Short mmCIF file of C-alpha atoms in Angstrom, two decimals:
data_model
loop_
_atom_site.label_atom_id
_atom_site.label_comp_id
_atom_site.label_asym_id
_atom_site.label_seq_id
_atom_site.Cartn_x
_atom_site.Cartn_y
_atom_site.Cartn_z
CA MET A 17 -2.35 -42.34 -21.51
CA LEU A 18 -1.11 -39.72 -23.96
CA CYS A 19 -2.90 -36.42 -23.40
CA LEU A 20 -2.62 -33.31 -25.56
CA GLY A 21 -3.27 -30.02 -23.75
CA ILE A 22 -4.38 -26.74 -25.33
CA GLU A 23 -4.21 -23.39 -23.53
CA THR A 24 -5.74 -20.18 -24.97
CA SER A 25 -7.53 -18.64 -22.00
CA CYS A 26 -5.95 -15.19 -22.29
CA ASP A 27 -2.90 -14.04 -24.28
CA ASP A 28 -0.56 -17.06 -24.05
CA THR A 29 -0.92 -19.81 -26.64
CA GLY A 30 0.23 -23.27 -25.58
CA VAL A 31 0.18 -26.89 -26.72
CA ALA A 32 1.71 -29.73 -24.69
CA LEU A 33 1.83 -33.51 -24.51
CA VAL A 34 1.79 -35.39 -21.20
CA ASP A 35 2.01 -39.12 -20.51
CA GLY A 36 1.13 -39.67 -16.87
CA ARG A 37 3.43 -37.29 -14.98
CA ARG A 38 5.92 -37.15 -17.84
CA LEU A 39 5.96 -33.95 -19.86
CA LEU A 40 6.90 -35.08 -23.38
CA ALA A 41 6.60 -31.78 -25.23
CA ASN A 42 5.63 -28.23 -24.36
CA ARG A 43 5.33 -25.44 -26.90
CA ALA A 44 4.27 -21.90 -26.04
CA ALA A 45 4.05 -18.47 -27.62
CA SER A 46 3.68 -15.27 -25.64
CA GLN A 47 1.81 -12.23 -26.94
CA ALA A 48 3.20 -9.91 -24.24
CA ASP A 49 5.09 -7.69 -26.70
CA LEU A 50 1.98 -7.21 -28.85
CA HIS A 51 -0.16 -6.09 -25.92
CA ALA A 52 2.54 -4.10 -24.11
CA VAL A 53 1.96 -1.04 -26.30
CA PHE A 54 -1.66 -0.94 -25.07
CA GLY A 55 -0.76 -1.46 -21.40
CA GLY A 56 -2.90 -4.61 -21.21
CA VAL A 57 -4.44 -7.45 -23.19
CA VAL A 58 -6.60 -6.53 -26.20
CA PRO A 59 -9.09 -9.43 -26.58
CA GLU A 60 -9.51 -9.22 -30.38
CA ILE A 61 -5.75 -9.28 -30.95
CA ALA A 62 -5.38 -12.21 -28.54
CA SER A 63 -7.99 -14.28 -30.38
CA ARG A 64 -6.43 -13.67 -33.77
CA GLU A 65 -2.98 -14.62 -32.51
CA HIS A 66 -4.29 -17.87 -31.01
CA TYR A 67 -5.85 -18.71 -34.38
CA ARG A 68 -2.55 -18.02 -36.14
CA LEU A 69 -0.35 -19.93 -33.69
CA LEU A 70 -2.25 -23.05 -32.67
CA ALA A 71 -1.67 -25.22 -35.74
CA PRO A 72 2.11 -24.70 -35.97
CA LEU A 73 2.52 -25.19 -32.20
CA TYR A 74 0.52 -28.42 -32.44
CA GLN A 75 2.66 -29.74 -35.28
CA ALA A 76 5.85 -28.79 -33.44
CA CYS A 77 4.64 -30.58 -30.31
CA LEU A 78 3.99 -33.81 -32.19
CA THR A 79 7.45 -33.59 -33.77
CA ASP A 80 9.13 -32.93 -30.41
CA ALA A 81 7.48 -35.97 -28.85
CA GLY A 82 7.93 -38.17 -31.93
CA VAL A 83 4.25 -39.13 -32.09
CA SER A 84 1.45 -38.92 -34.66
CA PRO A 85 -2.09 -37.54 -34.21
CA SER A 86 -3.48 -41.07 -33.98
CA ASP A 87 -1.30 -41.76 -30.91
CA VAL A 88 -3.13 -39.13 -28.82
CA ASP A 89 -5.68 -40.68 -26.46
CA VAL A 90 -7.13 -37.49 -24.94
CA VAL A 91 -7.41 -33.88 -26.08
CA ALA A 92 -7.72 -31.54 -23.09
CA VAL A 93 -8.52 -27.85 -23.51
CA ALA A 94 -8.85 -24.92 -21.14
CA ARG A 95 -12.57 -24.09 -21.38
CA GLY A 96 -12.61 -21.21 -18.89
CA PRO A 97 -12.60 -18.90 -17.14
CA GLY A 98 -10.92 -16.44 -19.48
CA LEU A 99 -11.48 -14.20 -22.49
CA LEU A 100 -14.40 -15.67 -24.43
CA GLY A 101 -12.92 -15.18 -27.91
CA SER A 102 -9.61 -16.71 -26.87
CA LEU A 103 -11.32 -19.67 -25.21
CA LEU A 104 -13.52 -20.32 -28.24
CA THR A 105 -10.46 -20.49 -30.48
CA GLY A 106 -8.88 -23.18 -28.33
CA VAL A 107 -12.10 -25.13 -27.75
CA SER A 108 -12.89 -25.17 -31.48
CA PHE A 109 -9.39 -26.42 -32.29
CA ALA A 110 -9.68 -29.14 -29.63
CA LYS A 111 -13.07 -30.30 -30.93
CA GLY A 112 -11.66 -30.55 -34.44
CA LEU A 113 -8.77 -32.69 -33.23
CA ALA A 114 -11.05 -34.95 -31.19
CA LEU A 115 -13.46 -35.37 -34.10
CA GLY A 116 -10.68 -36.01 -36.59
CA THR A 117 -8.60 -38.43 -34.53
CA GLY A 118 -11.19 -40.14 -32.35
CA ALA A 119 -9.46 -39.00 -29.17
CA ARG A 120 -11.54 -38.32 -26.07
CA LEU A 121 -12.30 -34.66 -25.34
CA VAL A 122 -11.93 -33.10 -21.87
CA GLY A 123 -12.74 -29.51 -21.02
CA VAL A 124 -10.53 -28.33 -18.17
CA ASP A 125 -11.18 -25.61 -15.60
CA HIS A 126 -8.21 -23.28 -16.14
CA LEU A 127 -7.98 -22.56 -12.39
CA HIS A 128 -8.00 -26.26 -11.50
CA ALA A 129 -5.17 -26.79 -13.97
CA HIS A 130 -3.11 -24.04 -12.32
CA VAL A 131 -3.53 -25.63 -8.89
CA LEU A 132 -2.36 -29.01 -10.25
CA ALA A 133 0.63 -27.61 -12.17
CA ALA A 134 3.17 -28.40 -9.46
CA ALA A 135 2.13 -32.08 -9.50
CA LEU A 136 4.03 -32.43 -12.78
CA GLU A 137 7.23 -31.83 -10.81
CA THR A 138 6.47 -32.83 -7.21
CA GLU A 139 4.43 -35.48 -5.46
CA ILE A 140 1.70 -33.72 -3.44
CA SER A 141 0.34 -35.00 -0.13
CA TYR A 142 -3.26 -34.21 0.72
CA PRO A 143 -5.17 -32.54 2.27
CA ALA A 144 -3.60 -29.20 1.42
CA VAL A 145 -4.41 -25.51 1.18
CA ALA A 146 -3.88 -24.12 -2.32
CA VAL A 147 -3.29 -20.41 -2.97
CA LEU A 148 -4.02 -19.41 -6.57
CA ILE A 149 -2.86 -15.91 -7.48
CA SER A 150 -2.98 -14.47 -10.99
CA GLY A 151 -3.95 -11.38 -12.94
CA GLY A 152 -7.64 -12.25 -12.76
CA HIS A 153 -8.00 -14.43 -9.66
CA THR A 154 -6.95 -14.68 -6.05
CA ASN A 155 -8.47 -17.86 -4.63
CA LEU A 156 -8.01 -20.12 -1.62
CA TYR A 157 -8.88 -23.82 -1.91
CA ILE A 158 -8.97 -26.80 0.38
CA MET A 159 -7.74 -29.78 -1.65
CA ARG A 160 -8.44 -33.31 -0.47
CA SER A 161 -7.23 -34.96 -3.66
CA GLU A 162 -6.25 -33.96 -7.19
CA LEU A 163 -9.91 -33.82 -8.20
CA GLU A 164 -11.48 -32.53 -4.96
CA LEU A 165 -11.22 -28.75 -4.61
CA GLU A 166 -13.31 -26.65 -2.24
CA LEU A 167 -13.22 -22.89 -2.84
CA VAL A 168 -13.06 -21.22 0.60
CA GLY A 169 -11.85 -17.71 -0.30
CA ARG A 170 -11.74 -15.48 -3.35
CA THR A 171 -11.13 -11.90 -4.41
CA LEU A 172 -14.15 -9.63 -4.08
CA ASP A 173 -12.84 -7.10 -6.59
CA ASP A 174 -9.29 -6.79 -7.90
CA ALA A 175 -6.92 -9.75 -8.00
CA ALA A 176 -3.36 -9.62 -6.70
CA GLY A 177 -1.91 -9.76 -10.21
CA GLU A 178 -4.07 -6.86 -11.35
CA ALA A 179 -2.99 -4.87 -8.29
CA PHE A 180 0.63 -5.34 -9.34
CA ASP A 181 -0.01 -4.49 -13.00
CA LYS A 182 -2.03 -1.34 -12.26
CA ALA A 183 0.62 -0.13 -9.80
CA ALA A 184 3.34 -0.65 -12.39
CA LYS A 185 1.29 1.27 -14.94
CA ALA A 186 1.05 4.23 -12.52
CA LEU A 187 4.87 4.28 -12.42
CA ASN A 188 5.09 4.04 -16.24
CA LEU A 189 6.70 0.61 -15.96
CA PRO A 190 6.11 -1.89 -18.80
CA TYR A 191 3.45 -4.60 -19.04
CA PRO A 192 3.26 -7.16 -17.52
CA GLY A 193 4.03 -5.04 -14.49
CA GLY A 194 4.11 -7.65 -11.76
CA ALA A 195 7.34 -9.23 -12.96
CA VAL A 196 8.97 -5.81 -13.39
CA MET A 197 8.00 -4.70 -9.88
CA ASP A 198 9.36 -7.96 -8.47
CA ARG A 199 12.68 -7.36 -10.25
CA LEU A 200 12.96 -3.80 -8.91
CA ALA A 201 11.92 -4.91 -5.42
CA ALA A 202 15.16 -6.90 -5.21
CA TYR A 203 17.05 -3.57 -5.01
CA GLY A 204 14.73 -2.01 -2.43
CA GLN A 205 14.07 -2.04 1.31
CA VAL A 206 10.68 -2.99 2.71
CA ASP A 207 8.84 -0.36 4.74
CA THR A 208 5.98 -2.29 6.33
CA ALA A 209 4.19 0.96 7.20
CA MET A 210 4.23 2.39 3.66
CA PHE A 211 1.07 0.57 2.47
CA PRO A 212 -1.81 -1.16 4.28
CA ARG A 213 -2.41 -4.89 4.21
CA PRO A 214 -5.92 -4.79 2.77
CA TYR A 215 -9.14 -6.39 4.00
CA LEU A 216 -7.78 -8.08 7.09
CA ASP A 217 -10.09 -6.46 9.67
CA ASN A 218 -12.47 -9.41 9.42
CA GLN A 219 -12.53 -13.14 10.00
CA ASN A 220 -13.29 -14.37 6.47
CA LEU A 221 -10.98 -15.85 3.84
CA ASP A 222 -11.80 -13.48 0.99
CA PHE A 223 -9.52 -10.85 -0.53
CA SER A 224 -9.93 -7.26 -1.69
CA PHE A 225 -7.07 -5.28 -3.21
CA SER A 226 -8.98 -2.21 -4.46
CA GLY A 227 -8.18 -0.25 -1.29
CA LEU A 228 -4.48 -1.03 -1.63
CA LYS A 229 -4.54 0.19 -5.22
CA THR A 230 -6.08 3.46 -4.02
CA ALA A 231 -3.43 3.83 -1.33
CA PHE A 232 -0.73 3.26 -3.93
CA ALA A 233 -2.23 5.83 -6.30
CA LEU A 234 -2.38 8.44 -3.53
CA HIS A 235 1.21 7.68 -2.53
CA ILE A 236 2.45 8.19 -6.10
CA ALA A 237 0.32 11.32 -6.64
CA ALA A 238 1.95 12.92 -3.60
CA ARG A 239 5.39 12.47 -5.17
CA GLU A 240 5.31 14.56 -8.31
CA GLY A 241 7.87 13.56 -10.89
CA LEU A 242 8.49 10.11 -9.42
CA ALA A 243 7.17 8.20 -12.43
CA THR A 244 9.13 8.45 -15.67
CA GLU A 245 7.74 10.75 -18.37
CA ARG A 246 7.65 7.92 -20.90
CA LEU A 247 6.72 4.24 -20.77
CA VAL A 248 9.90 2.36 -19.89
CA GLU A 249 10.89 -0.56 -22.13
CA ALA A 250 11.25 -3.95 -20.42
CA THR A 251 14.72 -4.42 -21.94
CA GLU A 252 15.88 -1.29 -20.14
CA LEU A 253 15.21 -2.89 -16.75
CA GLN A 254 16.96 -6.22 -17.28
CA SER A 255 19.90 -5.21 -15.08
CA GLU A 256 20.42 -2.95 -12.07
CA GLU A 257 22.70 -0.74 -14.15
CA GLY A 258 20.02 -0.32 -16.82
CA ALA A 259 17.31 0.38 -14.24
CA ARG A 260 19.46 3.01 -12.50
CA ARG A 261 20.19 4.70 -15.81
CA VAL A 262 16.52 4.86 -16.88
CA LEU A 263 14.97 5.71 -13.51
CA GLY A 264 17.73 8.12 -12.50
CA GLU A 265 17.42 9.75 -9.09
CA SER A 266 14.09 8.02 -8.53
CA PHE A 267 15.62 4.54 -8.75
CA GLN A 268 15.99 3.82 -5.03
CA GLU A 269 12.63 5.30 -4.07
CA ILE A 270 10.86 3.31 -6.78
CA ALA A 271 12.70 0.14 -5.70
CA ASP A 272 11.65 0.72 -2.07
CA ILE A 273 8.05 1.32 -3.17
CA CYS A 274 8.02 -1.90 -5.20
CA ALA A 275 9.47 -3.87 -2.29
CA SER A 276 6.99 -2.42 0.23
CA TYR A 277 3.97 -2.82 -2.05
CA GLY A 278 4.91 -6.41 -2.83
CA TRP A 279 5.31 -7.16 0.89
CA SER A 280 1.82 -5.80 1.64
CA ILE A 281 0.27 -8.10 -0.95
CA ALA A 282 2.37 -11.10 0.06
CA ASP A 283 1.70 -10.74 3.79
CA THR A 284 -2.02 -10.40 3.15
CA LEU A 285 -1.90 -13.68 1.24
CA ARG A 286 0.08 -15.27 4.09
CA ILE A 287 -2.38 -14.19 6.77
CA LYS A 288 -5.43 -15.44 4.88
CA THR A 289 -3.66 -18.71 4.11
CA SER A 290 -2.86 -19.09 7.80
CA ARG A 291 -6.54 -18.65 8.63
CA ALA A 292 -7.51 -21.32 6.12
CA LEU A 293 -5.00 -23.76 7.61
CA GLU A 294 -6.32 -23.17 11.12
CA ARG A 295 -9.93 -23.76 10.06
CA MET A 296 -9.36 -27.10 8.37
CA GLY A 297 -11.09 -29.93 10.14
CA GLU A 298 -8.13 -32.22 9.45
CA ARG A 299 -4.37 -32.02 9.64
CA PRO A 300 -3.05 -30.25 6.50
CA GLN A 301 0.00 -31.64 4.74
CA ALA A 302 1.04 -28.82 2.46
CA ILE A 303 0.64 -25.29 1.16
CA ILE A 304 0.39 -25.25 -2.63
CA LEU A 305 1.13 -22.05 -4.54
CA ALA A 306 -0.12 -21.59 -8.10
CA GLY A 307 -0.79 -19.02 -10.81
CA GLY A 308 1.21 -16.34 -12.58
CA VAL A 309 1.95 -14.38 -9.40
CA ALA A 310 3.28 -17.59 -7.79
CA SER A 311 6.67 -16.69 -9.28
CA ASN A 312 6.80 -13.49 -7.19
CA THR A 313 9.85 -13.66 -4.91
CA THR A 314 8.27 -12.14 -1.81
CA VAL A 315 5.06 -14.17 -2.09
CA ARG A 316 7.10 -17.38 -2.32
CA ARG A 317 9.31 -16.44 0.61
CA LEU A 318 6.51 -15.52 3.01
CA LEU A 319 4.34 -18.53 2.21
CA LYS A 320 7.34 -20.85 2.46
CA GLU A 321 8.14 -19.38 5.88
CA GLU A 322 4.52 -19.98 6.92
CA ALA A 323 4.72 -23.60 5.77
CA ASN A 324 8.05 -24.17 7.51
CA ALA A 325 6.76 -22.68 10.77
CA ARG A 326 3.88 -25.16 10.71
CA GLY A 327 5.95 -28.14 9.64
CA LEU A 328 4.17 -28.40 6.27
CA ALA A 329 5.48 -29.01 2.79
CA PHE A 330 5.67 -25.94 0.57
CA ILE A 331 4.92 -26.78 -3.05
CA ALA A 332 5.24 -24.30 -5.90
CA PRO A 333 5.78 -24.93 -9.60
CA SER A 334 8.82 -23.74 -11.50
CA PRO A 335 8.35 -20.35 -13.21
CA MET A 336 7.58 -22.06 -16.54
CA LEU A 337 4.52 -23.70 -14.97
CA CYS A 338 3.37 -20.60 -13.06
CA THR A 339 2.21 -18.66 -16.10
CA ASP A 340 -0.60 -19.90 -18.36
CA ASN A 341 0.67 -23.05 -20.06
CA ALA A 342 -0.63 -26.14 -21.83
CA ALA A 343 1.35 -28.62 -19.71
CA MET A 344 -0.91 -28.01 -16.71
CA VAL A 345 -4.01 -28.37 -18.92
CA ALA A 346 -2.73 -31.66 -20.30
CA TYR A 347 -1.99 -32.99 -16.83
CA ALA A 348 -5.37 -31.95 -15.41
CA GLY A 349 -7.10 -33.42 -18.46
CA SER A 350 -5.28 -36.72 -18.08
CA ARG A 351 -6.32 -36.96 -14.41
CA LEU A 352 -9.94 -36.33 -15.32
CA ALA A 353 -9.88 -38.84 -18.16
CA GLU A 354 -8.26 -41.45 -15.91
CA ALA A 355 -11.21 -40.95 -13.55
CA GLY A 356 -13.61 -41.57 -16.46
CA LEU A 357 -14.66 -37.92 -16.86
CA CYS A 358 -14.84 -36.47 -20.37
CA HIS A 359 -16.98 -34.20 -22.59
CA ASP A 360 -18.76 -34.53 -25.90
CA LEU A 361 -18.80 -32.02 -28.75
CA THR A 362 -21.40 -29.85 -26.98
CA LEU A 363 -18.60 -28.60 -24.70
CA GLU A 364 -18.94 -24.83 -24.16
CA ALA A 365 -16.37 -22.16 -23.33
CA VAL A 366 -16.98 -20.31 -20.06
CA PRO A 367 -15.92 -16.64 -19.86
CA ARG A 368 -14.57 -14.93 -16.79
CA GLY A 369 -17.29 -14.13 -14.26
CA ARG A 370 -19.14 -17.42 -14.72
CA LYS A 371 -18.55 -20.57 -12.72
CA VAL A 372 -17.12 -23.45 -14.74
CA PRO A 373 -19.65 -26.31 -14.42
CA ARG A 374 -18.74 -29.89 -13.66
CA ASP A 375 -20.77 -31.19 -16.60
CA TYR A 376 -18.64 -34.19 -17.43
CA VAL A 377 -19.98 -37.30 -19.12
CA ALA A 378 -18.65 -40.82 -18.72
CA CYS A 379 -15.82 -41.57 -21.15
CA ALA A 380 -16.76 -43.94 -23.93
#
């Protein structure tokens, strides 16, 4: 089954083709440079860029795979959650393709697609605990199969990715800040007492990073002159030499702060994941890591250590499949279509803050 995936949930535009577990083509365009000057994603700009990029990415994907539009069996599109304007651009494009080619249409939950991303590279044994961490979400799931996800924990306010990005902004580091902080953390030493591990004085599986953000802001405010006077360019931090030159005498302190802050977030994720594993009514087989923050070095290390200590598989996608991408949408869409679950042209986009409904219809 040849499935075309479309991803436009935020500021990354993607089109991919998947046949079973085989990724035939994957085209993507990042808008990071456009939004960096604003310190975050501007929804109107994101929507316009998706509109400009989708058609050429689609044509390039077909060329890469050596197929024609009539060869596509399923068109899968990320329907939400995300920025409404961005989602509508992708959903409209997908509906046009389905109508014009006769392919089946499948609306995909963007979060479900993230959790399944690693399955394109690795066979997953179930049941498993999945940890989804991104700029907008921090969720814990119990997975009993590719299509059976039970949400058992979520962020109550700020997501882990947002906590990284806002901390980087306070230091005048470039957007997206999480990746920059991870790079600088490699040169630092972790002080486990520097920042709290937030929202652990309870027995639930939810997350809250707002208190950690406040602690970080107070820590930086007490160190006048630590942040650079200007917004640092990402290219200036590509190497240790460049980072030392730009950050000057503050380099080591900033590196230590990044390492310690990242550890606080990562260990919080580890502890909550451990709780979820212990509360499963059946023997878990794996810990699955997903989402943009899944590429964070410290998060990967601590969750892998947790999996190893319990004798479980640790499954995480390659960095290319961590960020928003169309390959994961295509794979999730193909699994749904194989199960006989599709949509008609009444498919609606679902913005962030609303639950994505399971309103599938039987495939024709």
